[in-house]
Coordinates of C-alpha atoms in Angstrom, one line a residue:
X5 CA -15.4 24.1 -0.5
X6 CA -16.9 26.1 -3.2
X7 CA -14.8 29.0 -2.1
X8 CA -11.5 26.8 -2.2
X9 CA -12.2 26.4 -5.5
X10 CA -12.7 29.4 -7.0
X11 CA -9.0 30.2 -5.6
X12 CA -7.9 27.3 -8.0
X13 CA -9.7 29.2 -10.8
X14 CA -7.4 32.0 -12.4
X15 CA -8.4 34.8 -14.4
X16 CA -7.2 36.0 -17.6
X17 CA -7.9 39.2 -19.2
X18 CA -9.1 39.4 -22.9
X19 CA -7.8 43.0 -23.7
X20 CA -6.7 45.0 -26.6
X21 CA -3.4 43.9 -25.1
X22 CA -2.4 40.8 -23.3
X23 CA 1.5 39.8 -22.6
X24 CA 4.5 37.5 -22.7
X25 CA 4.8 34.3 -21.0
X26 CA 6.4 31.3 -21.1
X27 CA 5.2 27.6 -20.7
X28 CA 6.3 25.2 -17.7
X29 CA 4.8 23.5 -15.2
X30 CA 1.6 23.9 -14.5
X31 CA -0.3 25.4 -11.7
X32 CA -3.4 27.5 -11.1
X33 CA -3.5 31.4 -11.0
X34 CA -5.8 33.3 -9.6
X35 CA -5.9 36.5 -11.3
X36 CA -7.2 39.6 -10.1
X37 CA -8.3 42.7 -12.3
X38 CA -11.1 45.1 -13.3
X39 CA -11.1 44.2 -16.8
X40 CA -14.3 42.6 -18.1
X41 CA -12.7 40.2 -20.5
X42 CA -11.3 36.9 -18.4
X43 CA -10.6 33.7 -19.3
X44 CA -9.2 30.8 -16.9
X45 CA -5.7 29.9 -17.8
X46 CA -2.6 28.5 -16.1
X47 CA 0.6 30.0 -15.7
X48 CA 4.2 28.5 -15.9
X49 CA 6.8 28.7 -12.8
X50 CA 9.8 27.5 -14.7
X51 CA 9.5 30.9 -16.6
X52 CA 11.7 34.0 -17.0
X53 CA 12.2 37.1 -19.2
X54 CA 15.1 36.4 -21.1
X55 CA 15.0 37.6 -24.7
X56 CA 14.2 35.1 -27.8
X57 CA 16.5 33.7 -29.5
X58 CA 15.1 33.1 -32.8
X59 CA 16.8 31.2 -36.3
X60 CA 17.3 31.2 -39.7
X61 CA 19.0 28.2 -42.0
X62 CA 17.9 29.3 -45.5
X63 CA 20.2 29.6 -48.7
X64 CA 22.0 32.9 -47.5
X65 CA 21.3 33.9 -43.6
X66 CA 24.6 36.2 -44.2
X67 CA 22.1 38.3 -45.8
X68 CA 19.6 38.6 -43.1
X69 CA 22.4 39.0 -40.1
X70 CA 24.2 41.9 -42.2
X71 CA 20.8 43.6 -42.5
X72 CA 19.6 42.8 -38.8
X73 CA 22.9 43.3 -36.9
X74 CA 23.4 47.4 -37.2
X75 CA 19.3 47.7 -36.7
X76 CA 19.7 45.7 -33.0
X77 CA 21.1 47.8 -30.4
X78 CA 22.2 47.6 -26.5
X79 CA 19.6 49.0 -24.4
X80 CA 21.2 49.7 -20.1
X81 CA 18.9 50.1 -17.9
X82 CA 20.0 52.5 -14.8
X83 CA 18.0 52.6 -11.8
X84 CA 18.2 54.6 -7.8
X85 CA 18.2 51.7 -4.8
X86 CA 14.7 52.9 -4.3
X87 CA 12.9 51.8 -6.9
X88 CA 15.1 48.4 -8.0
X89 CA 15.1 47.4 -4.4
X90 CA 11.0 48.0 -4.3
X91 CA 9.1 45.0 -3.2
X92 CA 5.2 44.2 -2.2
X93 CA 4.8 43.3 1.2
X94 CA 1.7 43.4 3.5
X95 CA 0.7 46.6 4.8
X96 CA 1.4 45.6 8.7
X97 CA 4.7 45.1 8.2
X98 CA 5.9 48.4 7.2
X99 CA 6.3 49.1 10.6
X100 CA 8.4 46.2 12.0
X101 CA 12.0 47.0 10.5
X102 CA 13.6 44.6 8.7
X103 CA 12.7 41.1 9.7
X104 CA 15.8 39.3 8.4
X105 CA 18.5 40.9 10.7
X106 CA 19.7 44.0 8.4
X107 CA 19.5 41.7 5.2
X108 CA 18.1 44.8 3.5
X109 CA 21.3 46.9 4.2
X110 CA 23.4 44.3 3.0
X111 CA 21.3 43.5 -0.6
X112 CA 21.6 47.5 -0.6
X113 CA 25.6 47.5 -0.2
X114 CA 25.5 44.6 -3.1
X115 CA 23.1 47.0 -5.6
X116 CA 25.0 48.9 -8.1
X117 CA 26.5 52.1 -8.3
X118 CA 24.7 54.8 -9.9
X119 CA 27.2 55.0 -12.7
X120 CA 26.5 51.1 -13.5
X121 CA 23.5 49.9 -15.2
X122 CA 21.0 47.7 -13.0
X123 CA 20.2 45.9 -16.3
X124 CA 20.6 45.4 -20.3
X125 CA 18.6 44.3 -23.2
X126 CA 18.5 44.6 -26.5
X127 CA 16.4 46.7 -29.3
X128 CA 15.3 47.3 -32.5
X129 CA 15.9 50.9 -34.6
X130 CA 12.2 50.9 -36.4
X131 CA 12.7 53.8 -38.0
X132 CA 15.6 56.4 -39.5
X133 CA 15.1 58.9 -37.0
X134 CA 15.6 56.7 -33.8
X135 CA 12.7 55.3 -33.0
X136 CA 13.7 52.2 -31.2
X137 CA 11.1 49.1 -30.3
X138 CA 11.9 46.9 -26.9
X139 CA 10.2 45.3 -23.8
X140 CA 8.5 46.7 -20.9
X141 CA 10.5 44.4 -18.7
X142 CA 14.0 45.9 -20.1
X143 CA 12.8 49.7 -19.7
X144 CA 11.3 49.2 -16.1
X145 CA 11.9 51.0 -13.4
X146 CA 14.8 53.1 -14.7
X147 CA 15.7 56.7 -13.8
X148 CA 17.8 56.9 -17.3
X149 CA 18.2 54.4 -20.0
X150 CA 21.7 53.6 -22.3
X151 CA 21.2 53.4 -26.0
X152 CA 24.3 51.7 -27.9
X153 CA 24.1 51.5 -31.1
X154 CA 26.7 48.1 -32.6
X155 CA 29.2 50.7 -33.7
X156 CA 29.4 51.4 -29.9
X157 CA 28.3 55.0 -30.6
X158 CA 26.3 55.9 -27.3
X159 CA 23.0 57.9 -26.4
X160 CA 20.7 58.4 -23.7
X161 CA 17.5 57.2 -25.0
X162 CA 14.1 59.2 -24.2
X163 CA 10.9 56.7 -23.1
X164 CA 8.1 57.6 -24.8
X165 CA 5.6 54.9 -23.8
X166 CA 5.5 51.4 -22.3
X167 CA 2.6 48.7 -22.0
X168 CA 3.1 46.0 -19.9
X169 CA -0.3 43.7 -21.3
X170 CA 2.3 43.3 -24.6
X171 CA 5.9 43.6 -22.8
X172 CA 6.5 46.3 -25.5
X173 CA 8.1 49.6 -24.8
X174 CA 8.9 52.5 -27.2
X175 CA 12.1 54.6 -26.9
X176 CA 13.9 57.3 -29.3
X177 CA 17.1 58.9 -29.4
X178 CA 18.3 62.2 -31.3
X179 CA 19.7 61.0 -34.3
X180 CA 18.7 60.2 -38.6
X181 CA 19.8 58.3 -40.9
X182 CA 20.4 54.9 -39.0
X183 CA 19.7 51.5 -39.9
X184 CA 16.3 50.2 -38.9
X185 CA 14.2 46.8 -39.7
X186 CA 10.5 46.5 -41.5
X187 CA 7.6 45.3 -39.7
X188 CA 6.9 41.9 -41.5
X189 CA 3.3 40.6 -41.4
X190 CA 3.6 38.0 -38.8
X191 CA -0.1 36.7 -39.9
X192 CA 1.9 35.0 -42.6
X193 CA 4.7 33.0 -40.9
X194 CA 4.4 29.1 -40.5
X195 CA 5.6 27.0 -38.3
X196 CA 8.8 25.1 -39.8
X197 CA 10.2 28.2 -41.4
X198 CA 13.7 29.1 -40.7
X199 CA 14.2 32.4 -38.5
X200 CA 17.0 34.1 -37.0
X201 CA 17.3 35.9 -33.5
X202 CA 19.6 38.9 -32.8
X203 CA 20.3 40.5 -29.7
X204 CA 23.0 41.1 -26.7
X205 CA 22.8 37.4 -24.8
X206 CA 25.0 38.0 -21.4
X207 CA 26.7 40.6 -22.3
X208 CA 27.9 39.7 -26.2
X209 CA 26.8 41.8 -28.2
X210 CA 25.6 41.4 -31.7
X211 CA 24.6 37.8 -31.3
X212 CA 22.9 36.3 -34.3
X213 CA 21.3 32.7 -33.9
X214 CA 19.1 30.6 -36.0
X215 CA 16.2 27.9 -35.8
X216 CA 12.4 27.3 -36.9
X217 CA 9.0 28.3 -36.0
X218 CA 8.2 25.3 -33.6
X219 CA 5.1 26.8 -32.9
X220 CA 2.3 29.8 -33.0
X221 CA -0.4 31.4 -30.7
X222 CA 1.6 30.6 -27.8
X223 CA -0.2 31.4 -23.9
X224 CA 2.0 30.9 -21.7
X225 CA 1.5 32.8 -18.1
X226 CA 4.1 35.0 -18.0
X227 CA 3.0 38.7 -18.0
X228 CA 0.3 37.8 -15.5
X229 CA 2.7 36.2 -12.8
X230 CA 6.5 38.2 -13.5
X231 CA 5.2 41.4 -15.7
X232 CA 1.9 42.2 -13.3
X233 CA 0.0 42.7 -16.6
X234 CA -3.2 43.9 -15.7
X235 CA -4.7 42.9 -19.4
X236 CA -2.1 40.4 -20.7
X237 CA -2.1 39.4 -24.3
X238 CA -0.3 36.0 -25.1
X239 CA 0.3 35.0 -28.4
X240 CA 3.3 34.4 -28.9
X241 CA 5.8 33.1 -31.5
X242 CA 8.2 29.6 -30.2
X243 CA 11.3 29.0 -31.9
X244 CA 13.9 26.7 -30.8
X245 CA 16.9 29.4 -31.5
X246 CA 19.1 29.8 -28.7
X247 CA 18.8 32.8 -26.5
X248 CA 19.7 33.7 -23.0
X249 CA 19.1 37.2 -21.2
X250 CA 20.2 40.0 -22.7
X251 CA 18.2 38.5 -26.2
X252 CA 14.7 40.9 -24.7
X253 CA 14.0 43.2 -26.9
X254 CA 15.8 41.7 -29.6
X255 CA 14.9 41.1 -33.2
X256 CA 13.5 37.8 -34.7
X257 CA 13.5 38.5 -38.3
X258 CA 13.0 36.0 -41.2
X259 CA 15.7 35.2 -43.9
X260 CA 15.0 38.3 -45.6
X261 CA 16.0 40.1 -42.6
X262 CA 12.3 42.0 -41.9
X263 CA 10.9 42.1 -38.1
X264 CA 8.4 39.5 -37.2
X265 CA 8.8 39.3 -33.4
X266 CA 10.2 40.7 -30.7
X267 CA 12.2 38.6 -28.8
X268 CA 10.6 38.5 -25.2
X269 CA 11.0 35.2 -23.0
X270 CA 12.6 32.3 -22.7
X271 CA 11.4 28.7 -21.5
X272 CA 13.8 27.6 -18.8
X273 CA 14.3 25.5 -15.3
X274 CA 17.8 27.5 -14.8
X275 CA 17.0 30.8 -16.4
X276 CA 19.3 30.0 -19.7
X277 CA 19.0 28.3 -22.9
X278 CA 16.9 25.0 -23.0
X279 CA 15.5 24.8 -25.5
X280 CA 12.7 27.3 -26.5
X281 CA 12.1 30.9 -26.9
X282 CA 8.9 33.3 -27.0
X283 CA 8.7 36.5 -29.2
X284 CA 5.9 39.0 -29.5
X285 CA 4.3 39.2 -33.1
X286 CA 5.6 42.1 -35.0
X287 CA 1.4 43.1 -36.0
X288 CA 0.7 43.2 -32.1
X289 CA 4.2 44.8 -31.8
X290 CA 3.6 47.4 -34.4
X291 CA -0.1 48.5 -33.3
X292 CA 1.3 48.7 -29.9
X293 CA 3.9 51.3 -31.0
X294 CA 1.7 53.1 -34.0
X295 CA -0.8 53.9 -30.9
X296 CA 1.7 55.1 -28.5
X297 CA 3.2 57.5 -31.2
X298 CA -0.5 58.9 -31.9
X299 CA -2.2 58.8 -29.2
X300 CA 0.4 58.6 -26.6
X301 CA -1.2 55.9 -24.5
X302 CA -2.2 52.2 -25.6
X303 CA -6.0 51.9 -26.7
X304 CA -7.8 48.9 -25.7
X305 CA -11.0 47.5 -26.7
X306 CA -13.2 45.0 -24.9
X307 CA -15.5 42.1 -25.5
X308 CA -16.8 42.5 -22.3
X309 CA -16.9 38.8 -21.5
X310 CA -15.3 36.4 -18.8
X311 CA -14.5 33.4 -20.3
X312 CA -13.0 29.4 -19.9
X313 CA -10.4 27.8 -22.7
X314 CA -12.2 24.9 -23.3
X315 CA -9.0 23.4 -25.1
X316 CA -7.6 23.2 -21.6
X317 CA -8.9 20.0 -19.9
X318 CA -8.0 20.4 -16.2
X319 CA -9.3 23.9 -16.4
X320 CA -12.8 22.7 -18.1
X321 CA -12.6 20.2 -14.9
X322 CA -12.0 22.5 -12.2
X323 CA -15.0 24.8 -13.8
X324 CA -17.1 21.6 -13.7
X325 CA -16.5 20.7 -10.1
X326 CA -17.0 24.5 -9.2
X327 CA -20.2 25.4 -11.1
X328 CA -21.6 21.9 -10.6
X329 CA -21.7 21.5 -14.4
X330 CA -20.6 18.7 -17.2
X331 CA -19.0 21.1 -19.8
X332 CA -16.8 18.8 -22.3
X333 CA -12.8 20.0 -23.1
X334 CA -12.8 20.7 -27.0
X335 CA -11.9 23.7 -28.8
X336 CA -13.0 27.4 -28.7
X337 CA -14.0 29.6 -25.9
X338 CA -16.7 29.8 -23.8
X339 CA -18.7 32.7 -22.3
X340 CA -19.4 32.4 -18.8
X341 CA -20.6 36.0 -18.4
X342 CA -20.5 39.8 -18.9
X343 CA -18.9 42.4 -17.2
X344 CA -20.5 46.0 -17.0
X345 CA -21.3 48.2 -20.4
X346 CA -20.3 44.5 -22.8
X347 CA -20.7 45.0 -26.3
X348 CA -20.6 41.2 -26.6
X349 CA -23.8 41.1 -24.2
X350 CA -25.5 43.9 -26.0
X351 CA -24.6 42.1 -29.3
X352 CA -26.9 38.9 -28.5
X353 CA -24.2 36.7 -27.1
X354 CA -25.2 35.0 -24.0
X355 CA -23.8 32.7 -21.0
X356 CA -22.9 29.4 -22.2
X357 CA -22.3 30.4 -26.1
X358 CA -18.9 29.5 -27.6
X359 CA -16.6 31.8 -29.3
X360 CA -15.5 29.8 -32.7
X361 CA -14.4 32.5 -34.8
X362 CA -13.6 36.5 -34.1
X363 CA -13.7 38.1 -38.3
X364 CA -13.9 34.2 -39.5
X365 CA -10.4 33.6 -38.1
X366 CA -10.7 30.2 -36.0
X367 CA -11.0 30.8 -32.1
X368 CA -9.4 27.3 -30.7
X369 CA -8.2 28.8 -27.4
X370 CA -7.8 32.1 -25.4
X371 CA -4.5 32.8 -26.8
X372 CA -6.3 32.9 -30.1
X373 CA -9.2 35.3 -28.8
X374 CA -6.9 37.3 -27.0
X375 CA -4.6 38.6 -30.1
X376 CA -7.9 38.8 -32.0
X377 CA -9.2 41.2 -29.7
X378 CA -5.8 42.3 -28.8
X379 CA -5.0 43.9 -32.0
X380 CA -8.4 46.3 -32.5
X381 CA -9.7 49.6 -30.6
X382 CA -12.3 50.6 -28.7
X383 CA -14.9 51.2 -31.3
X384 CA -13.7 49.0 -33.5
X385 CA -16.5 46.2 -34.9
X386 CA -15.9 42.4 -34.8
X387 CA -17.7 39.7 -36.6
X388 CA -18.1 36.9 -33.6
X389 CA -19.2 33.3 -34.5
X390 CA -20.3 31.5 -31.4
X391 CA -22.0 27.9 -31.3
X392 CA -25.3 27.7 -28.9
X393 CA -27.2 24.8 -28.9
X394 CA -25.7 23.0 -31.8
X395 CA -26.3 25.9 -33.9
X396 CA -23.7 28.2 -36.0
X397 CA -24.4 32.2 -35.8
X398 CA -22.7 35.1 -36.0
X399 CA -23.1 38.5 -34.8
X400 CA -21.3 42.2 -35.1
X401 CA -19.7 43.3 -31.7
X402 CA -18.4 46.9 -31.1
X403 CA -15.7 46.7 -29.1
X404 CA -15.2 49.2 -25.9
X405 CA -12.5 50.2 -23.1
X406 CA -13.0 49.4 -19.6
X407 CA -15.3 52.7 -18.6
X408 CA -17.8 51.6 -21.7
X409 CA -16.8 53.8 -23.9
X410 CA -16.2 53.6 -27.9
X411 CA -14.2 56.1 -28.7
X412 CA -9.7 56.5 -28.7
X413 CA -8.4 58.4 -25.6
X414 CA -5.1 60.7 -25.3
X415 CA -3.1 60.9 -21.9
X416 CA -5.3 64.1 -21.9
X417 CA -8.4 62.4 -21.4
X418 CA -7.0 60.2 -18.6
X419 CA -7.8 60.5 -14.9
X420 CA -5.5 61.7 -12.2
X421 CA -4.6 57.8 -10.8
X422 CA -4.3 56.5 -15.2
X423 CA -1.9 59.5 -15.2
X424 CA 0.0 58.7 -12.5
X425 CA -0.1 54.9 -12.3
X426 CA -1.4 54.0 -9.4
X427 CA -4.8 53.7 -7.4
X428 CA -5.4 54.5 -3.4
X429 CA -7.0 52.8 -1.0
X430 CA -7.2 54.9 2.5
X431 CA -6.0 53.8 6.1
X432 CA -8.1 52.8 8.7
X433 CA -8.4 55.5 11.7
X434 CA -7.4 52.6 13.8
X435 CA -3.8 52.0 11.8
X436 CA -3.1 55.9 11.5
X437 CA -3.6 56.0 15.1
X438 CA -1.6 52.8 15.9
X439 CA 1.4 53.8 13.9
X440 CA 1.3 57.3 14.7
X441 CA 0.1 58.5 11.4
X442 CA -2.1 61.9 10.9
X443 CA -2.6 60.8 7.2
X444 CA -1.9 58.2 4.8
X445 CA -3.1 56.1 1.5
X446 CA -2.3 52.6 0.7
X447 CA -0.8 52.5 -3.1
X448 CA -2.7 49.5 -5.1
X449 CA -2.4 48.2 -8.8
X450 CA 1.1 50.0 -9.4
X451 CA 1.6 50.3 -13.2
X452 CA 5.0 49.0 -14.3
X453 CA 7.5 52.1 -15.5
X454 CA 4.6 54.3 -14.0
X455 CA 5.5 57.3 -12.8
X456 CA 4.8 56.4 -9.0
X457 CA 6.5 53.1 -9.9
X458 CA 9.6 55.5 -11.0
X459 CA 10.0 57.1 -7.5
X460 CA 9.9 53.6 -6.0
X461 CA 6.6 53.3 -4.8
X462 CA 4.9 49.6 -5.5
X463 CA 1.8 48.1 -4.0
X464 CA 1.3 48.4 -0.2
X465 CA 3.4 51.2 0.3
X466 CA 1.8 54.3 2.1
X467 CA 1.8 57.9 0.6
X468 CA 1.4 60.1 2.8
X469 CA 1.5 63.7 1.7
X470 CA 1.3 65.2 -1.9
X471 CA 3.0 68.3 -2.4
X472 CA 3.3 68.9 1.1
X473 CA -0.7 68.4 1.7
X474 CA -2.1 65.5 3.5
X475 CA -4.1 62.5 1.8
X476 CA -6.4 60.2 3.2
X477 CA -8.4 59.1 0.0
X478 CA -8.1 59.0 -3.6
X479 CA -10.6 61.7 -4.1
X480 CA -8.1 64.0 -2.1
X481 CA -5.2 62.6 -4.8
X482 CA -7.2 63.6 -7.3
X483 CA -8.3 66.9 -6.4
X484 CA -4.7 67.9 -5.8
X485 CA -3.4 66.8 -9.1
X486 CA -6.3 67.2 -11.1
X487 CA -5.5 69.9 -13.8
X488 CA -1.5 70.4 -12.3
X489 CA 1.2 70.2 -13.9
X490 CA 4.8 70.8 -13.2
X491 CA 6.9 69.0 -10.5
X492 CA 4.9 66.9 -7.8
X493 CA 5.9 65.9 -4.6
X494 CA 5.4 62.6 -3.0
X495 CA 5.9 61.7 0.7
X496 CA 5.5 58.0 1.5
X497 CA 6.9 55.4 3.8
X498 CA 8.9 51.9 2.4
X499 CA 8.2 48.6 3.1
X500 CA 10.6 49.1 6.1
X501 CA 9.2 52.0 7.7
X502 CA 11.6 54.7 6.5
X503 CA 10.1 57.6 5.1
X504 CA 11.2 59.3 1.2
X505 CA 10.2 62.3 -0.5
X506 CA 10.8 61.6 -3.8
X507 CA 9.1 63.8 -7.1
X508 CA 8.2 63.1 -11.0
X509 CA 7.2 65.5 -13.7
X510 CA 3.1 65.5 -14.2
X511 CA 2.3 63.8 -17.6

């Protein structure tokens, strides 16, 4: 029983970084990831990436749309059948063909030509010398990606880093002098204020539409269950503007016309406008960019806690009946333990304090404690105020990434698999000799827009040479690619049993 219902009990990570969701029905998660910081949380299955739609009725919104309008651009997304036809399957059935009578061959006859885009979105120009700010979910998985500005001028856009925890990506294209938006503090919006949304809904481009802040701090599941967010951050900004897909990556700007979200998913049963709309904070937005610029890679820091959202009643309930406890619903968080190297734990905090306030901002859920981790680094210091035993205190945390450590990291100080995207997990002797295999690794934890994920390669699929040597652990990955750069080549079997040799540039 008590294993039943820790399968009912999903995990949320409290990252640097945590992503978009949306809100539906609700049902349990579970949620499985390295990181340290974990909360339980439920996820919505009415949800789907869509782009915000986001409004503005103040005294002039002509003003804001003129501004906003050249700054929001058309973003196509090309991809190879490989990898927009990739899917997760078990392991055993690599082997067995195609189960559904040649149903692969025909979805691959249906997939588009490589001269049409797989996708589109939208983006934002941040900056004169085409810097450009977007989604993870509208960059992922393509080969080449279409930049068009709304004077239909056309480039091919370079991506210069992505991070799924956020659903942000950062792109750029050769050019000065174009329009772009300001980052807006997003600390300082209310709910009730008038807003406008503009993006490239179904295909028309140059939308603009308008409505309110309905709500803020919004966790709604969705990064976890359709982005594969590893560390998702959810706190997002709801408006009731109308926005269908096409609106990701859009703007939401306020009657002024300056960036205060980035359009990201939309609350839907049918996968169109019903009603709601989710954008990413521009200040989670624009320290997700600012490090990718500098650093090249997304820095995290770490609490180092698991936690439960006590605002969430049938989650307290479900950690009562597991743990055997009588833990009332209410507001804040609440630490139910410590992962490996946690500054929280070394900071004084123990099991069954509650997180009220991170630097005397108020802590009423795990949306809350995710953005206010979300948006600081390893080394970074927090002021926590927990409650234990009816008493107030407060203590200084210093943050850390997942290995412990304090200090920023470039993509030079990565490892081989953080390069590449990907972890390995090898093949029994038993499989290899079942299937006829003299080598192999099973890919796990795929990074979206990865560069394995690039080639087509998603969890469960088998590698099974690396630049033309054989692999049968990750250690053997490793010491191939460790140090090597230039052109790699992969050689690894699809979810149907055919084999590819496919090959990326190492990072």
């Amino acid at each position: 029983m008590k294993s039943t219902l820790k399968k009912l009990l999903p995990f949320a990570v409290v990252g640097v970084i945590s992503g978009a969701t949306t809100v539906g029905g609700l049902q349990y998660l579970n949620h499985d990831s390295n990181s340290t910081d974990q909360s339980y949380f439920t996820k919505a299955s009415n949800v789907s990436f869509a782009g915000m739609n986001s409004s503005a009725v103040g005294d002039d919104f002509v003003k804001a749309a003129k501004t906003t309008v050249p700054a929001v651009v058309t973003i196509k997304n090309y991809q190879s059948r490989s990898t927009s036809r990739a899917s997760e399957q078990d392991m055993f059935d690599f082997f067995f063909g195609d189960p559904f009578g040649g149903r692969n061959q025909q979805r691959q006859k249906q997939q588009a030509p490589d001269n049409m885009p797989s996708g589109m979105g939208s983006g934002v120009i941040i900056s004169p010398d085409g810097y450009i700010i977007s989604n993870n979910h509208v960059v992922a998985g393509a080969n080449k990606l279409e930049v068009v500005l709304s004077n239909k001028k056309s480039y091919i856009a370079t991506l210069v880093g992505t991070d799924p925890n956020t659903d942000i990506s950062l792109l750029k294209i050769e050019e000065k002098g174009l329009p772009y938006l300001n980052f807006a503090n997003s600390d300082n919006i209310e709910v009730g204020q008038w807003v406008l949304a503009v993006g490239n809904p179904l295909g028309l481009n140059s939308t603009v539409t308008a409505g309110i802040v309905s709500a803020k701090g919004r966790g709604i599941g969705i990064l976890s269950s359709q982005g594969k967010a590893a560390n998702p951050i959810e706190s997002f900004i709801q408006t009731d503007a109308a926005i269908n897909p096409g609106n990701s990556g859009g703007a939401l700007v306020n009657t002024n016309g300056d960036l205060i979200g980035i359009n990201s998913a939309i609350q839907s049963t049918t996968g169109y406008y019903q009603g709601y709309g989710f954008a990413v904070p521009s200040n989670l937005a624009r320290k997700i960019v600012e490090d990718i610029k500098k650093f090249g890679i997304v820095q995290r820091g770490f609490l180092g806690v698991t936690s439960l959202d006590l605002s969430n009643d049938q989650l307290v309930a479900a950690y009562n009946k597991q743990e055997k406890t009588n833990i009332k619903a209410g507001s804040g968080v609440l630490v139910t333990g410590f992962g490996e190297n946690s500054g929280a734990e070394d900071a004084g905090l123990k099991k069954g304090d509650v997180i009220t306030k991170i630097d005397n901002v108020a802590i009423t859920d795990f949306a809350d404690l995710s953005v206010a981790v979300g948006s600081k680094r390893p080394g970074d210091k927090v002021q926590v105020t927990y409650a234990r035993n009816g008493k107030e205190n407060t203590t200084t945390v210093t943050l850390r990434d997942q290995k412990g450590g304090t200090s920023t990291r470039t993509k030079a100080d990565l490892s081989v698999t953080e390069k590449i995207g990907a972890e390995f997990e090898p093949l029994s002797e038993r499989f290899k000799t079942d299937y006829g295999l003299n080598s192999g690794v099973v890919a796990k934890n795929v990074t979206e827009g990865s560069e394995i994920a690039k080639i087509g390669i998603v969890d469960n699929y088998i590698v099974i040479e690396i630049n033309g040597k054989p692999v049968n652990s990750q250690k053997d990955v490793e010491k191939i690619l460790d140090r090597y750069s230039g052109n790699v080549s992969v050689k690894f079997v699809d979810a149907y049993g055919q084999i590819y040799t496919r090959g990326f540039k190492m990072p």
